[in-house]
Tab-separated table of C-alpha atoms in Angstrom:
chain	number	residue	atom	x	y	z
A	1	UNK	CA	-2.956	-1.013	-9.404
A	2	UNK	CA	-6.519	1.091	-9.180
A	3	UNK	CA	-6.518	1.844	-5.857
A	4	UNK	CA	-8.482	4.471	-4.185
A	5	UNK	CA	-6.982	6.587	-1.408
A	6	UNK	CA	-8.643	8.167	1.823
A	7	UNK	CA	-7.009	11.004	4.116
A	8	UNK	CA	-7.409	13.025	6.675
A	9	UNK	CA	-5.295	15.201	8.618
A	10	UNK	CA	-3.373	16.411	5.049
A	11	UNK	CA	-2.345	19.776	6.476
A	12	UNK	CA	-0.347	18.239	8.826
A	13	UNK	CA	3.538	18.192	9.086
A	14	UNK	CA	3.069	14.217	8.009
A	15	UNK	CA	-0.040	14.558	6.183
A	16	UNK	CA	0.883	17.174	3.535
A	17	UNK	CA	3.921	15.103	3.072
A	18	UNK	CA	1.923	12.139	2.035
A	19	UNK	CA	-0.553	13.546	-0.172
A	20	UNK	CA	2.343	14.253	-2.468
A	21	UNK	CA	3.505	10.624	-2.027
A	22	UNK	CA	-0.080	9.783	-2.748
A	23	UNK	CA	-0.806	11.807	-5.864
A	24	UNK	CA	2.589	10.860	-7.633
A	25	UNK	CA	2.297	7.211	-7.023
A	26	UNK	CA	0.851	5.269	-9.835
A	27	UNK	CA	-0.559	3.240	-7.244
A	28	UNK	CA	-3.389	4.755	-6.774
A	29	UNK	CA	-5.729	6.149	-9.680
A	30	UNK	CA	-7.745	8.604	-6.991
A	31	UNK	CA	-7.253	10.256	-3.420
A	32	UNK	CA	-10.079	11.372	-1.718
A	33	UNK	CA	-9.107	13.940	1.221
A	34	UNK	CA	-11.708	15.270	4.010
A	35	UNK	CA	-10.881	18.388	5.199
A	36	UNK	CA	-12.927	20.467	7.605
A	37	UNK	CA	-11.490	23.930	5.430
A	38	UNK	CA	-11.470	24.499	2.383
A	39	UNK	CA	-7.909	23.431	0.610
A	40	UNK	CA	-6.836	25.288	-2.547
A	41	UNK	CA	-5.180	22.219	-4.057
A	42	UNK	CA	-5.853	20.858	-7.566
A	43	UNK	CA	-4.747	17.816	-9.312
A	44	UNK	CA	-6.994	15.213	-11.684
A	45	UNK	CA	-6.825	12.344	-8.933
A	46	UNK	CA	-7.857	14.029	-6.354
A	47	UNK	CA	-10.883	14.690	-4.620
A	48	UNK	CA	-11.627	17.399	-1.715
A	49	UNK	CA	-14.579	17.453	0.203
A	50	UNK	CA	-14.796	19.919	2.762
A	51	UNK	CA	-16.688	18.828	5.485
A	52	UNK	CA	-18.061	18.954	9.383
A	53	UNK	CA	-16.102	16.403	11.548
A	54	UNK	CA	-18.969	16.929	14.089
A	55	UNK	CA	-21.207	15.212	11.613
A	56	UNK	CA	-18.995	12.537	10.307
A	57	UNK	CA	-22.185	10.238	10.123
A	58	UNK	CA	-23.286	12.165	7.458
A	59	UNK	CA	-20.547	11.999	4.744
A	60	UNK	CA	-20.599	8.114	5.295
A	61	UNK	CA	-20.626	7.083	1.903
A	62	UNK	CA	-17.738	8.941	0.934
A	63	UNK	CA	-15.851	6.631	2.953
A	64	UNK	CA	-14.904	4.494	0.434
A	65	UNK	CA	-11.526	2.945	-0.622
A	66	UNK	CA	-8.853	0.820	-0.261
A	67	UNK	CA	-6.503	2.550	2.306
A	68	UNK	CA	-7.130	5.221	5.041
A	69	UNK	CA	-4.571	7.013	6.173
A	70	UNK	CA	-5.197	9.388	9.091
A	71	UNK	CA	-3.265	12.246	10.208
A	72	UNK	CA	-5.281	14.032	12.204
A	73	UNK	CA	-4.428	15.480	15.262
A	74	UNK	CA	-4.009	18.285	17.616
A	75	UNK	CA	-1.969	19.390	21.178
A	76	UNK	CA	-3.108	20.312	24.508
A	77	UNK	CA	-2.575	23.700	24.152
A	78	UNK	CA	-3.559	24.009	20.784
A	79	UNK	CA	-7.292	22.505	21.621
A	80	UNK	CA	-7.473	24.415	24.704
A	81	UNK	CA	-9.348	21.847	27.138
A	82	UNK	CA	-9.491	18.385	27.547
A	83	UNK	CA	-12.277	18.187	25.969
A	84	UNK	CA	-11.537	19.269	22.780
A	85	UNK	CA	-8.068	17.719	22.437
A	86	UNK	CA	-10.045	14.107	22.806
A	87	UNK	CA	-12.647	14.586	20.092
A	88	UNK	CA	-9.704	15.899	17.312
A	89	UNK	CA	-6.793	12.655	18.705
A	90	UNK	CA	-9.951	10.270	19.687
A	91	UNK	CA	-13.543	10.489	18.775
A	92	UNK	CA	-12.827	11.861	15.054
A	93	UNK	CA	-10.096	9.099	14.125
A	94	UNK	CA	-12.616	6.443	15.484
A	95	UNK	CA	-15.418	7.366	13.947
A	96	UNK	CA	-13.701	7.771	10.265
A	97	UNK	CA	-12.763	4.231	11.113
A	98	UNK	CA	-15.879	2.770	12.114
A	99	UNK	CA	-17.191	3.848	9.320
A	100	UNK	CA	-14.081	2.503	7.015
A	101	UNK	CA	-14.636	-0.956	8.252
A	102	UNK	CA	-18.199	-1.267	7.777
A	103	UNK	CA	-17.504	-0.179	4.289
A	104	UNK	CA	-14.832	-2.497	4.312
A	105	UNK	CA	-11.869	0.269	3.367
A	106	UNK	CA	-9.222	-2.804	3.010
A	107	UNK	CA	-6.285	-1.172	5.228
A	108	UNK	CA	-6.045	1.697	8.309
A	109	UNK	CA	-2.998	3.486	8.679
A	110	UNK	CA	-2.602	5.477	11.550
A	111	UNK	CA	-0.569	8.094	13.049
A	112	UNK	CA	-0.129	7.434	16.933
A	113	UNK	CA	3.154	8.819	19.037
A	114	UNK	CA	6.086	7.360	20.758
A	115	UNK	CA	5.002	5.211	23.862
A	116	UNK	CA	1.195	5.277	23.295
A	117	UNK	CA	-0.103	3.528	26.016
A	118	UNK	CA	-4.277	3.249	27.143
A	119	UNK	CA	-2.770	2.764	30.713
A	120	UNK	CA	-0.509	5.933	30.901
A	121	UNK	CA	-0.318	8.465	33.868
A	122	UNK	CA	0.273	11.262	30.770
A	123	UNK	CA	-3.267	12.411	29.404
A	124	UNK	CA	-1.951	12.402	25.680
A	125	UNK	CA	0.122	9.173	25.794
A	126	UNK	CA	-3.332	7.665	27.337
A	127	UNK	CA	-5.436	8.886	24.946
A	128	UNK	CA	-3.313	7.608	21.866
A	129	UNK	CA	-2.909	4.477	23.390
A	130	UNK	CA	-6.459	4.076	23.582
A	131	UNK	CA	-7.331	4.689	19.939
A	132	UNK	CA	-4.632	2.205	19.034
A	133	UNK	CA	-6.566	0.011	21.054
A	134	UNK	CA	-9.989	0.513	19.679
A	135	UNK	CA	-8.394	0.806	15.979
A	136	UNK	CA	-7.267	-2.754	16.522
A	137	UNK	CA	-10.347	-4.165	17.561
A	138	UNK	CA	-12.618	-3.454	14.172
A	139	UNK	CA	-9.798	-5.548	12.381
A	140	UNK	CA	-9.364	-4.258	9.563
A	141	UNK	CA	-7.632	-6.458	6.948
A	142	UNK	CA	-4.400	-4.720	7.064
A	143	UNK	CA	-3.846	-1.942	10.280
A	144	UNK	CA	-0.753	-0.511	10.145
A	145	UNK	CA	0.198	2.384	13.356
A	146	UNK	CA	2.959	4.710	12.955
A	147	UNK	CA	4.297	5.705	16.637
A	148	UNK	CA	6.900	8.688	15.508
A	149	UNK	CA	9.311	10.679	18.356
A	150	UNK	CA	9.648	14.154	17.936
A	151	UNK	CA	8.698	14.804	14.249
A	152	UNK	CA	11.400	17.289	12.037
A	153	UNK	CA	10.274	19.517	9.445
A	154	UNK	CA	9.130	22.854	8.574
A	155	UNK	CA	5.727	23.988	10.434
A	156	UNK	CA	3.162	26.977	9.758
A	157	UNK	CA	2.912	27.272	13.480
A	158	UNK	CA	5.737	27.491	16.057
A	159	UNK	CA	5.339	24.816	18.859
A	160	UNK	CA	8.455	25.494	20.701
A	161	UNK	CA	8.419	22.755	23.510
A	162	UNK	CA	8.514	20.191	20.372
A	163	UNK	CA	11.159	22.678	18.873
A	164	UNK	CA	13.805	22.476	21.918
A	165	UNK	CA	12.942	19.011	22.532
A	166	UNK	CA	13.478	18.571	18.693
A	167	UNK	CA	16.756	20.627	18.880
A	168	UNK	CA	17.653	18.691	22.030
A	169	UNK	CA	17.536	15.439	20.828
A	170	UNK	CA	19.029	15.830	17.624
A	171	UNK	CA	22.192	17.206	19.262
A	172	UNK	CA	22.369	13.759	21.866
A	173	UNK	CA	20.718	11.774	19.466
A	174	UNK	CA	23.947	9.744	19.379
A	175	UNK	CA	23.601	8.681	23.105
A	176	UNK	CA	20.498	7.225	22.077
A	177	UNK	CA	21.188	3.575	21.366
A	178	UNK	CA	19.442	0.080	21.535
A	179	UNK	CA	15.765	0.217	22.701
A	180	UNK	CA	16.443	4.302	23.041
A	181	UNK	CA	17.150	4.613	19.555
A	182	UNK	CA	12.819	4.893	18.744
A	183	UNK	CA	13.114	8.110	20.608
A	184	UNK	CA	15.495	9.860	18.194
A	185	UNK	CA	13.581	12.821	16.456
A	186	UNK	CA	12.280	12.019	12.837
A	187	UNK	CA	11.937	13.826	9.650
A	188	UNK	CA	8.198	13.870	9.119
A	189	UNK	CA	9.171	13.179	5.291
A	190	UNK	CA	10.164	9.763	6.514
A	191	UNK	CA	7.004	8.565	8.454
A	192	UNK	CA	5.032	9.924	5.368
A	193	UNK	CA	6.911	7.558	3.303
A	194	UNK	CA	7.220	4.556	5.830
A	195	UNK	CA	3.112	5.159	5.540
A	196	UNK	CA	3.228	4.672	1.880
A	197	UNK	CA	4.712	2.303	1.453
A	198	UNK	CA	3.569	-0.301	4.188
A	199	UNK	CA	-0.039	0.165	2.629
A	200	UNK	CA	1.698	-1.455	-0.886
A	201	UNK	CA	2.712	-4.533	0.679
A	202	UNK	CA	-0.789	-6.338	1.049
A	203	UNK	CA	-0.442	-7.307	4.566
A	204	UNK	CA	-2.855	-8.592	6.358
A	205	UNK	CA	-2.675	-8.151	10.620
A	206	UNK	CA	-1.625	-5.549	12.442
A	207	UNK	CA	1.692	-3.794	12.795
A	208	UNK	CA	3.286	-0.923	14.909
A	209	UNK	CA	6.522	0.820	13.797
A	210	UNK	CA	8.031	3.560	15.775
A	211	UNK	CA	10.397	5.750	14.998
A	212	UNK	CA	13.527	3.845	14.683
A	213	UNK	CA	12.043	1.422	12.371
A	214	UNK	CA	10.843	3.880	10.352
A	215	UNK	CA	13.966	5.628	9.801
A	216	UNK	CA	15.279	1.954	8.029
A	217	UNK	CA	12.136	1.641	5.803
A	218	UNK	CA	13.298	2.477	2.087
């Protein structure tokens, strides 16, 4: 296989995890990753291009591929205001993915959370659930949306709601069973490599995995 490779978000907990996945696999013979800083990160099949995500538009026709994966996103706090949190978890995702479909990118992969929903009370739960919605409606030929708990792994930054919660859960993760078993915490190792490997499959349609699911996908 010569497939080409598109990502954003690659500093992330998930995304840094899959850029490795992506530049060892054979799969894929070159991995283009948008950044909006600089990233000191060299290997033959890949391709950085530092750019302004306020002027997506612009970098249009480097947009081309076979898969998309996106990891970008942000928290309340981190972004500060409502306003900002929206255009890094909404407006940026959607318009890397407008632009994928109309240069028919084959396959959308998306990172969403646990109990996305466009008709939640919760601001962030809302605001996920309404990507997933507007993802879904450029149908793409394969769209593929991750919905991970609370994700495991080493961070640059401490967020430490997500790291009691994380702690929390991992201790009582044995009470959660059945259709509570999606909200056990997750290594973010794991939804890097459920990601990778759902876009080898060929699929075509659109399919939602949270984190239980994920933890089964070898």
């Amino acid at each position: 296989m010569n497939k080409t490779a598109i990502i954003i978000g690659a500093t992330g907990l998930v995304g840094s995890s899959l850029l490795n996945y992506l530049l060892k696999s054979s799969n894929y013979t070159k991995v283009i990753l948008l950044a909006r800083k600089n990233i000191e990160i060299k290997h033959q099949k890949l391709i950085c291009y530092q750019i302004d995500f306020d002027l997506i538009e612009s970098y249009k026709d480097l947009i081309t591929g076979d898969d998309f994966f996106c990891c970008l996103g942000t928290t309340l706090k981190k972004a500060h205001t409502i306003e900002n949190f929206k255009k890094v978890d909404f407006n940026y995702p959607l318009q890397f993915a407008q632009i994928a479909k109309t240069n028919k990118v084959k396959n959308f992969l998306l990172i969403s959370s646990i109990g996305a929903n466009s008709e939640s009370g919760n601001y962030y739960i809302k605001t996920k659930g309404q990507l997933e919605d507007k993802i879904k409606e450029l149908f793409f030929h394969g769209t593929f949306i991750f919905r991970p708990s609370i994700l495991k792994g080493h961070r640059n930054e401490l967020r430490l709601k997500e790291k009691i919660s994380e702690i929390f859960l991992s201790i009582f993760s044995f009470l959660l069973l059945g259709k509570l078993k999606k909200y056990r915490p997750i290594l973010a190792t794991q939804v890097a490599k459920a990601m990778y490997i759902e876009a080898q499959k060929g699929l075509k349609g659109i399919y939602i995995f949270e984190s239980d699911v994920m933890q089964n996908i070898e």
